[in-house]
Amino acid sequence: CFFCTHMAQLSEENIIDAVYALYEGDTTGWDTTSEEYLTARAYCNAAINLWETYDNTNWRELWGTLTAASDGDKTTVAADYSYDCPTNMKKPSSWVRIGGTFYNVISPEKLASYANSDELFVYFTGSEKTGFDLNINPRLTVTAGQTIEYEYYKGATKFTTTTDTTEVPDPYFIVYFVLARLLKNDGEDYGEERDLYESKLDDMQTANISGYIGIPDPMEDIEGGFGE
């Protein structure tokens, strides 16, 4: 029963089955290769994109770690000063650890003032479009086999298979977004469904802003995600 599944664990198929039940009034579900199902997938991804970009919000669910990423260089190579970042990176955080030692993150435009510095610093270059690289101060000695660790802000996962899940904390936001879009296509009144998904979006943002009990918001210490 998809309605009985924990919301944070709803798969693409769970979500689209929920849309179908509300739209068609039964639980048969669309075949996963049908045009209707694939259209619903496209609308699901539009909903995820809306959540991801909503009001320039830094969603806590989109902070990840290099350690948990599926790609990105995770260990050093001797005398190598540039390392690939995960392909889903949108921006880095403000600290990098190499071999357990903390390195400060500086902005690339400040490199000139660090030209003769032996400080422990790194900097990120690239873009979301072309990919990011982590660069280590070239005046330091880089030895092989040291673990690289850092946090970074990632792009939201889009649906491509029936078992995919989403970082969106309330997947019923997606359900009502897709349902509203289908009703709009049919020329039906979709005001109630639009109000529901907009309310859920606002509720998620409010919960995101409220943070954790007794813990300051770490975003306040990050200047554009690049440290100094």
GROMACS .gro file of N, CA and C in nm, residues 8-79:
model
  216
    8ALA      N    1   0.924   0.965   0.345
    8ALA     CA    2   1.060   0.990   0.299
    8ALA      C    3   1.114   0.875   0.214
    9GLN      N    4   1.045   0.763   0.212
    9GLN     CA    5   1.093   0.647   0.140
    9GLN      C    6   1.010   0.616   0.015
   10LEU      N    7   0.923   0.706  -0.024
   10LEU     CA    8   0.842   0.681  -0.142
   10LEU      C    9   0.930   0.678  -0.267
   11SER      N   10   0.914   0.574  -0.345
   11SER     CA   11   0.986   0.564  -0.473
   11SER      C   12   0.907   0.639  -0.580
   12GLU      N   13   0.968   0.652  -0.698
   12GLU     CA   14   0.897   0.712  -0.811
   12GLU      C   15   0.765   0.639  -0.834
   13GLU      N   16   0.769   0.506  -0.836
   13GLU     CA   17   0.647   0.429  -0.864
   13GLU      C   18   0.542   0.449  -0.756
   14ASN      N   19   0.586   0.457  -0.628
   14ASN     CA   20   0.492   0.487  -0.519
   14ASN      C   21   0.420   0.619  -0.543
   15ILE      N   22   0.498   0.721  -0.580
   15ILE     CA   23   0.443   0.855  -0.600
   15ILE      C   24   0.345   0.856  -0.718
   16ILE      N   25   0.385   0.795  -0.828
   16ILE     CA   26   0.299   0.796  -0.947
   16ILE      C   27   0.175   0.709  -0.924
   17ASP      N   28   0.187   0.602  -0.847
   17ASP     CA   29   0.069   0.522  -0.811
   17ASP      C   30  -0.027   0.604  -0.726
   18ALA      N   31   0.027   0.688  -0.638
   18ALA     CA   32  -0.058   0.776  -0.556
   18ALA      C   33  -0.129   0.878  -0.644
   19VAL      N   34  -0.057   0.932  -0.742
   19VAL     CA   35  -0.119   1.025  -0.838
   19VAL      C   36  -0.232   0.955  -0.912
   20TYR      N   37  -0.205   0.834  -0.959
   20TYR     CA   38  -0.306   0.758  -1.034
   20TYR      C   39  -0.431   0.737  -0.951
   21ALA      N   40  -0.413   0.697  -0.825
   21ALA     CA   41  -0.529   0.668  -0.739
   21ALA      C   42  -0.617   0.792  -0.720
   22LEU      N   43  -0.553   0.907  -0.702
   22LEU     CA   44  -0.628   1.031  -0.683
   22LEU      C   45  -0.691   1.079  -0.814
   23TYR      N   46  -0.623   1.051  -0.924
   23TYR     CA   47  -0.667   1.100  -1.056
   23TYR      C   48  -0.777   1.011  -1.115
   24GLU      N   49  -0.757   0.879  -1.106
   24GLU     CA   50  -0.848   0.784  -1.169
   24GLU      C   51  -0.953   0.726  -1.074
   25GLY      N   52  -0.927   0.736  -0.945
   25GLY     CA   53  -1.024   0.685  -0.849
   25GLY      C   54  -1.015   0.535  -0.827
   26ASP      N   55  -0.905   0.472  -0.867
   26ASP     CA   56  -0.882   0.331  -0.837
   26ASP      C   57  -0.732   0.308  -0.820
   27THR      N   58  -0.693   0.186  -0.788
   27THR     CA   59  -0.552   0.157  -0.757
   27THR      C   60  -0.485   0.066  -0.861
   28THR      N   61  -0.540   0.060  -0.981
   28THR     CA   62  -0.481  -0.025  -1.084
   28THR      C   63  -0.341   0.021  -1.121
   29GLY      N   64  -0.322   0.149  -1.139
   29GLY     CA   65  -0.191   0.206  -1.174
   29GLY      C   66  -0.163   0.200  -1.323
   30TRP      N   67  -0.084   0.294  -1.371
   30TRP     CA   68  -0.040   0.293  -1.511
   30TRP      C   69   0.074   0.194  -1.528
   31ASP      N   70   0.080   0.131  -1.643
   31ASP     CA   71   0.196   0.049  -1.677
   31ASP      C   72   0.319   0.139  -1.681
   32THR      N   73   0.430   0.092  -1.625
   32THR     CA   74   0.547   0.178  -1.609
   32THR      C   75   0.615   0.216  -1.741
   33THR      N   76   0.575   0.154  -1.850
   33THR     CA   77   0.629   0.192  -1.981
   33THR      C   78   0.528   0.271  -2.064
   34SER      N   79   0.413   0.300  -2.006
   34SER     CA   80   0.307   0.368  -2.082
   34SER      C   81   0.337   0.517  -2.096
   35GLU      N   82   0.274   0.579  -2.193
   35GLU     CA   83   0.291   0.722  -2.215
   35GLU      C   84   0.245   0.800  -2.093
   36GLU      N   85   0.135   0.754  -2.029
   36GLU     CA   86   0.083   0.823  -1.912
   36GLU      C   87   0.185   0.822  -1.798
   37TYR      N   88   0.246   0.706  -1.776
   37TYR     CA   89   0.344   0.695  -1.668
   37TYR      C   90   0.466   0.783  -1.695
   38LEU      N   91   0.516   0.779  -1.818
   38LEU     CA   92   0.635   0.857  -1.852
   38LEU      C   93   0.606   1.007  -1.847
   39THR      N   94   0.482   1.045  -1.881
   39THR     CA   95   0.443   1.185  -1.867
   39THR      C   96   0.442   1.225  -1.721
   40ALA      N   97   0.387   1.137  -1.636
   40ALA     CA   98   0.385   1.164  -1.492
   40ALA      C   99   0.528   1.176  -1.437
   41ARG      N  100   0.620   1.094  -1.488
   41ARG     CA  101   0.761   1.104  -1.445
   41ARG      C  102   0.816   1.242  -1.479
   42ALA      N  103   0.787   1.290  -1.599
   42ALA     CA  104   0.835   1.423  -1.640
   42ALA      C  105   0.780   1.531  -1.548
   43TYR      N  106   0.653   1.518  -1.510
   43TYR     CA  107   0.593   1.616  -1.418
   43TYR      C  108   0.652   1.604  -1.278
   44CYS      N  109   0.684   1.480  -1.235
   44CYS     CA  110   0.752   1.461  -1.106
   44CYS      C  111   0.884   1.536  -1.105
   45ASN      N  112   0.960   1.525  -1.213
   45ASN     CA  113   1.089   1.593  -1.220
   45ASN      C  114   1.074   1.744  -1.225
   46ALA      N  115   0.966   1.791  -1.286
   46ALA     CA  116   0.938   1.935  -1.284
   46ALA      C  117   0.909   1.980  -1.141
   47ALA      N  118   0.839   1.897  -1.064
   47ALA     CA  119   0.811   1.929  -0.924
   47ALA      C  120   0.939   1.933  -0.843
   48ILE      N  121   1.027   1.835  -0.865
   48ILE     CA  122   1.154   1.831  -0.793
   48ILE      C  123   1.237   1.954  -0.826
   49ASN      N  124   1.237   1.995  -0.952
   49ASN     CA  125   1.310   2.115  -0.992
   49ASN      C  126   1.253   2.240  -0.925
   50LEU      N  127   1.119   2.248  -0.915
   50LEU     CA  128   1.056   2.361  -0.848
   50LEU      C  129   1.100   2.368  -0.702
   51TRP      N  130   1.099   2.251  -0.634
   51TRP     CA  131   1.144   2.246  -0.494
   51TRP      C  132   1.291   2.286  -0.483
   52GLU      N  133   1.374   2.231  -0.570
   52GLU     CA  134   1.519   2.255  -0.563
   52GLU      C  135   1.553   2.403  -0.576
   53THR      N  136   1.481   2.475  -0.661
   53THR     CA  137   1.514   2.614  -0.691
   53THR      C  138   1.425   2.714  -0.618
   54TYR      N  139   1.336   2.667  -0.533
   54TYR     CA  140   1.234   2.753  -0.473
   54TYR      C  141   1.295   2.861  -0.384
   55ASP      N  142   1.276   2.985  -0.421
   55ASP     CA  143   1.309   3.101  -0.338
   55ASP      C  144   1.455   3.100  -0.293
   56ASN      N  145   1.544   3.045  -0.378
   56ASN     CA  146   1.688   3.038  -0.347
   56ASN      C  147   1.716   2.971  -0.213
   57THR      N  148   1.633   2.874  -0.178
   57THR     CA  149   1.647   2.804  -0.050
   57THR      C  150   1.765   2.708  -0.053
   58ASN      N  151   1.845   2.709   0.053
   58ASN     CA  152   1.949   2.608   0.072
   58ASN      C  153   1.888   2.492   0.152
   59TRP      N  154   1.845   2.390   0.082
   59TRP     CA  155   1.776   2.278   0.148
   59TRP      C  156   1.876   2.190   0.222
   60ARG      N  157   1.846   2.160   0.346
   60ARG     CA  158   1.935   2.075   0.427
   60ARG      C  159   1.950   1.937   0.364
   61GLU      N  160   1.846   1.891   0.298
   61GLU     CA  161   1.850   1.758   0.236
   61GLU      C  162   1.950   1.748   0.122
   62LEU      N  163   1.994   1.863   0.069
   62LEU     CA  164   2.085   1.862  -0.045
   62LEU      C  165   2.231   1.882  -0.005
   63TRP      N  166   2.260   1.880   0.124
   63TRP     CA  167   2.400   1.880   0.167
   63TRP      C  168   2.447   1.736   0.176
   64GLY      N  169   2.554   1.704   0.104
   64GLY     CA  170   2.609   1.569   0.104
   64GLY      C  171   2.757   1.571   0.135
   65THR      N  172   2.819   1.455   0.130
   65THR     CA  173   2.962   1.444   0.157
   65THR      C  174   3.033   1.376   0.040
   66LEU      N  175   3.158   1.412   0.023
   66LEU     CA  176   3.239   1.345  -0.079
   66LEU      C  177   3.246   1.195  -0.050
   67THR      N  178   3.257   1.159   0.076
   67THR     CA  179   3.268   1.019   0.115
   67THR      C  180   3.151   0.937   0.062
   68ALA      N  181   3.030   0.994   0.070
   68ALA     CA  182   2.910   0.921   0.027
   68ALA      C  183   2.880   0.936  -0.121
   69ALA      N  184   2.950   1.025  -0.190
   69ALA     CA  185   2.922   1.050  -0.332
   69ALA      C  186   2.963   0.930  -0.417
   70SER      N  187   2.893   0.912  -0.528
   70SER     CA  188   2.920   0.800  -0.618
   70SER      C  189   3.045   0.822  -0.702
   71ASP      N  190   3.092   0.945  -0.711
   71ASP     CA  191   3.214   0.975  -0.786
   71ASP      C  192   3.288   1.089  -0.718
   72GLY      N  193   3.394   1.137  -0.780
   72GLY     CA  194   3.479   1.238  -0.717
   72GLY      C  195   3.602   1.173  -0.657
   73ASP      N  196   3.718   1.238  -0.671
   73ASP     CA  197   3.843   1.183  -0.619
   73ASP      C  198   3.844   1.190  -0.466
   74LYS      N  199   3.872   1.077  -0.402
   74LYS     CA  200   3.862   1.067  -0.257
   74LYS      C  201   3.995   1.047  -0.186
   75THR      N  202   4.102   1.023  -0.260
   75THR     CA  203   4.235   1.009  -0.200
   75THR      C  204   4.337   1.085  -0.283
   76THR      N  205   4.444   1.128  -0.218
   76THR     CA  206   4.547   1.206  -0.285
   76THR      C  207   4.643   1.118  -0.364
   77VAL      N  208   4.704   1.180  -0.463
   77VAL     CA  209   4.811   1.119  -0.543
   77VAL      C  210   4.934   1.207  -0.524
   78ALA      N  211   5.050   1.146  -0.509
   78ALA     CA  212   5.172   1.222  -0.484
   78ALA      C  213   5.193   1.330  -0.589
   79ALA      N  214   5.220   1.451  -0.541
   79ALA     CA  215   5.249   1.567  -0.627
   79ALA      C  216   5.134   1.605  -0.720
   0.00000   0.00000   0.00000
